[in-house]
mmCIF file with all atom_site columns, C-alpha atoms in Angstrom:
data_model
loop_
_atom_site.group_PDB
_atom_site.id
_atom_site.type_symbol
_atom_site.label_atom_id
_atom_site.label_alt_id
_atom_site.label_comp_id
_atom_site.label_asym_id
_atom_site.label_entity_id
_atom_site.label_seq_id
_atom_site.pdbx_PDB_ins_code
_atom_site.Cartn_x
_atom_site.Cartn_y
_atom_site.Cartn_z
_atom_site.occupancy
_atom_site.B_iso_or_equiv
_atom_site.pdbx_formal_charge
_atom_site.auth_seq_id
_atom_site.auth_comp_id
_atom_site.auth_asym_id
_atom_site.auth_atom_id
_atom_site.pdbx_PDB_model_num
ATOM 1  C CA . UNK A 1 1  ? 41.156 166.524 88.070  1.00 0.00 ? 27  UNK A CA 1
ATOM 2  C CA . UNK A 1 2  ? 42.504 166.645 91.636  1.00 0.00 ? 28  UNK A CA 1
ATOM 3  C CA . UNK A 1 3  ? 45.997 165.676 90.489  1.00 0.00 ? 29  UNK A CA 1
ATOM 4  C CA . UNK A 1 4  ? 45.938 168.425 87.864  1.00 0.00 ? 30  UNK A CA 1
ATOM 5  C CA . UNK A 1 5  ? 44.935 170.999 90.489  1.00 0.00 ? 31  UNK A CA 1
ATOM 6  C CA . UNK A 1 6  ? 47.738 169.831 92.793  1.00 0.00 ? 32  UNK A CA 1
ATOM 7  C CA . UNK A 1 7  ? 50.260 169.895 89.948  1.00 0.00 ? 33  UNK A CA 1
ATOM 8  C CA . UNK A 1 8  ? 49.162 173.396 88.918  1.00 0.00 ? 34  UNK A CA 1
ATOM 9  C CA . UNK A 1 9  ? 49.421 174.632 92.497  1.00 0.00 ? 35  UNK A CA 1
ATOM 10 C CA . UNK A 1 10 ? 52.887 173.087 92.927  1.00 0.00 ? 36  UNK A CA 1
ATOM 11 C CA . UNK A 1 11 ? 54.087 174.733 89.700  1.00 0.00 ? 37  UNK A CA 1
ATOM 12 C CA . UNK A 1 12 ? 52.687 178.085 90.846  1.00 0.00 ? 38  UNK A CA 1
ATOM 13 C CA . UNK A 1 13 ? 54.355 177.747 94.263  1.00 0.00 ? 39  UNK A CA 1
ATOM 14 C CA . UNK A 1 14 ? 57.681 176.822 92.633  1.00 0.00 ? 40  UNK A CA 1
ATOM 15 C CA . UNK A 1 15 ? 57.445 179.843 90.321  1.00 0.00 ? 41  UNK A CA 1
ATOM 16 C CA . UNK A 1 16 ? 56.669 182.112 93.275  1.00 0.00 ? 42  UNK A CA 1
ATOM 17 C CA . UNK A 1 17 ? 59.678 180.801 95.214  1.00 0.00 ? 43  UNK A CA 1
ATOM 18 C CA . UNK A 1 18 ? 61.923 181.404 92.214  1.00 0.00 ? 44  UNK A CA 1
ATOM 19 C CA . UNK A 1 19 ? 60.594 184.952 91.773  1.00 0.00 ? 45  UNK A CA 1
ATOM 20 C CA . UNK A 1 20 ? 61.117 185.685 95.485  1.00 0.00 ? 46  UNK A CA 1
ATOM 21 C CA . UNK A 1 21 ? 64.687 184.369 95.253  1.00 0.00 ? 47  UNK A CA 1
ATOM 22 C CA . UNK A 1 22 ? 65.376 186.527 92.183  1.00 0.00 ? 48  UNK A CA 1
ATOM 23 C CA . UNK A 1 23 ? 63.937 189.602 93.932  1.00 0.00 ? 49  UNK A CA 1
ATOM 24 C CA . UNK A 1 24 ? 66.144 188.942 96.977  1.00 0.00 ? 50  UNK A CA 1
ATOM 25 C CA . UNK A 1 25 ? 69.250 188.724 94.759  1.00 0.00 ? 51  UNK A CA 1
ATOM 26 C CA . UNK A 1 26 ? 68.384 192.015 93.043  1.00 0.00 ? 52  UNK A CA 1
ATOM 27 C CA . UNK A 1 27 ? 67.548 193.868 96.266  1.00 0.00 ? 53  UNK A CA 1
ATOM 28 C CA . UNK A 1 28 ? 70.683 192.619 98.023  1.00 0.00 ? 54  UNK A CA 1
ATOM 29 C CA . UNK A 1 29 ? 72.864 193.752 95.100  1.00 0.00 ? 55  UNK A CA 1
ATOM 30 C CA . UNK A 1 30 ? 71.753 197.394 95.464  1.00 0.00 ? 56  UNK A CA 1
ATOM 31 C CA . UNK A 1 31 ? 74.629 199.316 97.105  1.00 0.00 ? 57  UNK A CA 1
ATOM 32 C CA . UNK A 1 32 ? 72.413 201.244 99.491  1.00 0.00 ? 58  UNK A CA 1
ATOM 33 C CA . UNK A 1 33 ? 69.694 200.785 102.068 1.00 0.00 ? 59  UNK A CA 1
ATOM 34 C CA . UNK A 1 34 ? 66.471 199.239 100.784 1.00 0.00 ? 60  UNK A CA 1
ATOM 35 C CA . UNK A 1 35 ? 63.485 198.650 103.010 1.00 0.00 ? 61  UNK A CA 1
ATOM 36 C CA . UNK A 1 36 ? 59.761 198.333 102.663 1.00 0.00 ? 62  UNK A CA 1
ATOM 37 C CA . UNK A 1 37 ? 57.092 198.827 105.282 1.00 0.00 ? 63  UNK A CA 1
ATOM 38 C CA . UNK A 1 38 ? 53.368 198.207 105.292 1.00 0.00 ? 64  UNK A CA 1
ATOM 39 C CA . UNK A 1 39 ? 50.682 200.847 105.866 1.00 0.00 ? 65  UNK A CA 1
ATOM 40 C CA . UNK A 1 40 ? 51.077 200.748 109.652 1.00 0.00 ? 66  UNK A CA 1
ATOM 41 C CA . UNK A 1 41 ? 54.857 201.092 109.438 1.00 0.00 ? 67  UNK A CA 1
ATOM 42 C CA . UNK A 1 42 ? 55.900 197.499 110.086 1.00 0.00 ? 68  UNK A CA 1
ATOM 43 C CA . UNK A 1 43 ? 59.106 196.504 108.319 1.00 0.00 ? 69  UNK A CA 1
ATOM 44 C CA . UNK A 1 44 ? 58.417 193.909 105.631 1.00 0.00 ? 70  UNK A CA 1
ATOM 45 C CA . UNK A 1 45 ? 61.688 193.662 103.706 1.00 0.00 ? 71  UNK A CA 1
ATOM 46 C CA . UNK A 1 46 ? 65.226 194.943 104.143 1.00 0.00 ? 72  UNK A CA 1
ATOM 47 C CA . UNK A 1 47 ? 68.329 194.290 102.107 1.00 0.00 ? 73  UNK A CA 1
ATOM 48 C CA . UNK A 1 48 ? 71.641 192.888 103.294 1.00 0.00 ? 74  UNK A CA 1
ATOM 49 C CA . UNK A 1 49 ? 73.160 196.369 103.673 1.00 0.00 ? 75  UNK A CA 1
ATOM 50 C CA . UNK A 1 50 ? 70.489 197.341 106.224 1.00 0.00 ? 76  UNK A CA 1
ATOM 51 C CA . UNK A 1 51 ? 71.041 194.132 108.184 1.00 0.00 ? 77  UNK A CA 1
ATOM 52 C CA . UNK A 1 52 ? 74.804 194.689 108.252 1.00 0.00 ? 78  UNK A CA 1
ATOM 53 C CA . UNK A 1 53 ? 74.481 198.362 109.228 1.00 0.00 ? 79  UNK A CA 1
ATOM 54 C CA . UNK A 1 54 ? 72.183 197.689 112.180 1.00 0.00 ? 80  UNK A CA 1
ATOM 55 C CA . UNK A 1 55 ? 73.735 194.340 113.091 1.00 0.00 ? 81  UNK A CA 1
ATOM 56 C CA . UNK A 1 56 ? 70.265 192.828 113.378 1.00 0.00 ? 82  UNK A CA 1
ATOM 57 C CA . UNK A 1 57 ? 68.406 189.938 111.795 1.00 0.00 ? 83  UNK A CA 1
ATOM 58 C CA . UNK A 1 58 ? 65.372 190.496 109.606 1.00 0.00 ? 84  UNK A CA 1
ATOM 59 C CA . UNK A 1 59 ? 63.133 189.261 112.417 1.00 0.00 ? 85  UNK A CA 1
ATOM 60 C CA . UNK A 1 60 ? 64.730 191.658 114.911 1.00 0.00 ? 86  UNK A CA 1
ATOM 61 C CA . UNK A 1 61 ? 64.145 194.567 112.549 1.00 0.00 ? 87  UNK A CA 1
ATOM 62 C CA . UNK A 1 62 ? 60.560 193.482 111.952 1.00 0.00 ? 88  UNK A CA 1
ATOM 63 C CA . UNK A 1 63 ? 60.011 193.680 115.705 1.00 0.00 ? 89  UNK A CA 1
ATOM 64 C CA . UNK A 1 64 ? 61.526 197.151 115.952 1.00 0.00 ? 90  UNK A CA 1
ATOM 65 C CA . UNK A 1 65 ? 59.008 199.979 116.254 1.00 0.00 ? 91  UNK A CA 1
ATOM 66 C CA . UNK A 1 66 ? 59.250 202.382 113.315 1.00 0.00 ? 92  UNK A CA 1
ATOM 67 C CA . UNK A 1 67 ? 58.772 205.259 115.723 1.00 0.00 ? 93  UNK A CA 1
ATOM 68 C CA . UNK A 1 68 ? 62.334 204.533 116.921 1.00 0.00 ? 94  UNK A CA 1
ATOM 69 C CA . UNK A 1 69 ? 64.283 207.635 115.919 1.00 0.00 ? 95  UNK A CA 1
ATOM 70 C CA . UNK A 1 70 ? 67.331 205.704 114.705 1.00 0.00 ? 96  UNK A CA 1
ATOM 71 C CA . UNK A 1 71 ? 65.265 203.775 112.182 1.00 0.00 ? 97  UNK A CA 1
ATOM 72 C CA . UNK A 1 72 ? 63.212 206.756 111.065 1.00 0.00 ? 98  UNK A CA 1
ATOM 73 C CA . UNK A 1 73 ? 66.247 208.968 110.446 1.00 0.00 ? 99  UNK A CA 1
ATOM 74 C CA . UNK A 1 74 ? 68.385 206.226 108.918 1.00 0.00 ? 100 UNK A CA 1
ATOM 75 C CA . UNK A 1 75 ? 66.215 204.593 106.305 1.00 0.00 ? 101 UNK A CA 1
ATOM 76 C CA . UNK A 1 76 ? 62.586 205.577 106.600 1.00 0.00 ? 102 UNK A CA 1
ATOM 77 C CA . UNK A 1 77 ? 63.060 209.341 106.289 1.00 0.00 ? 103 UNK A CA 1
#
């Protein structure tokens, strides 16, 4: 039973990774800015175009405050 549970979990994790990869490919292929933020305004996901425009990494953008006027007017407005 334990091996079955571990196998099921591994299959589910593999499927999740594949879905996340597919989502990333789709989002990065959109020829415009795509971003998502949580309820408190923290950046959760940005596409390649946003990273290139701002010249920042995903982690740097996640640490940026959404009250920053350049972010608000560029892709959160």
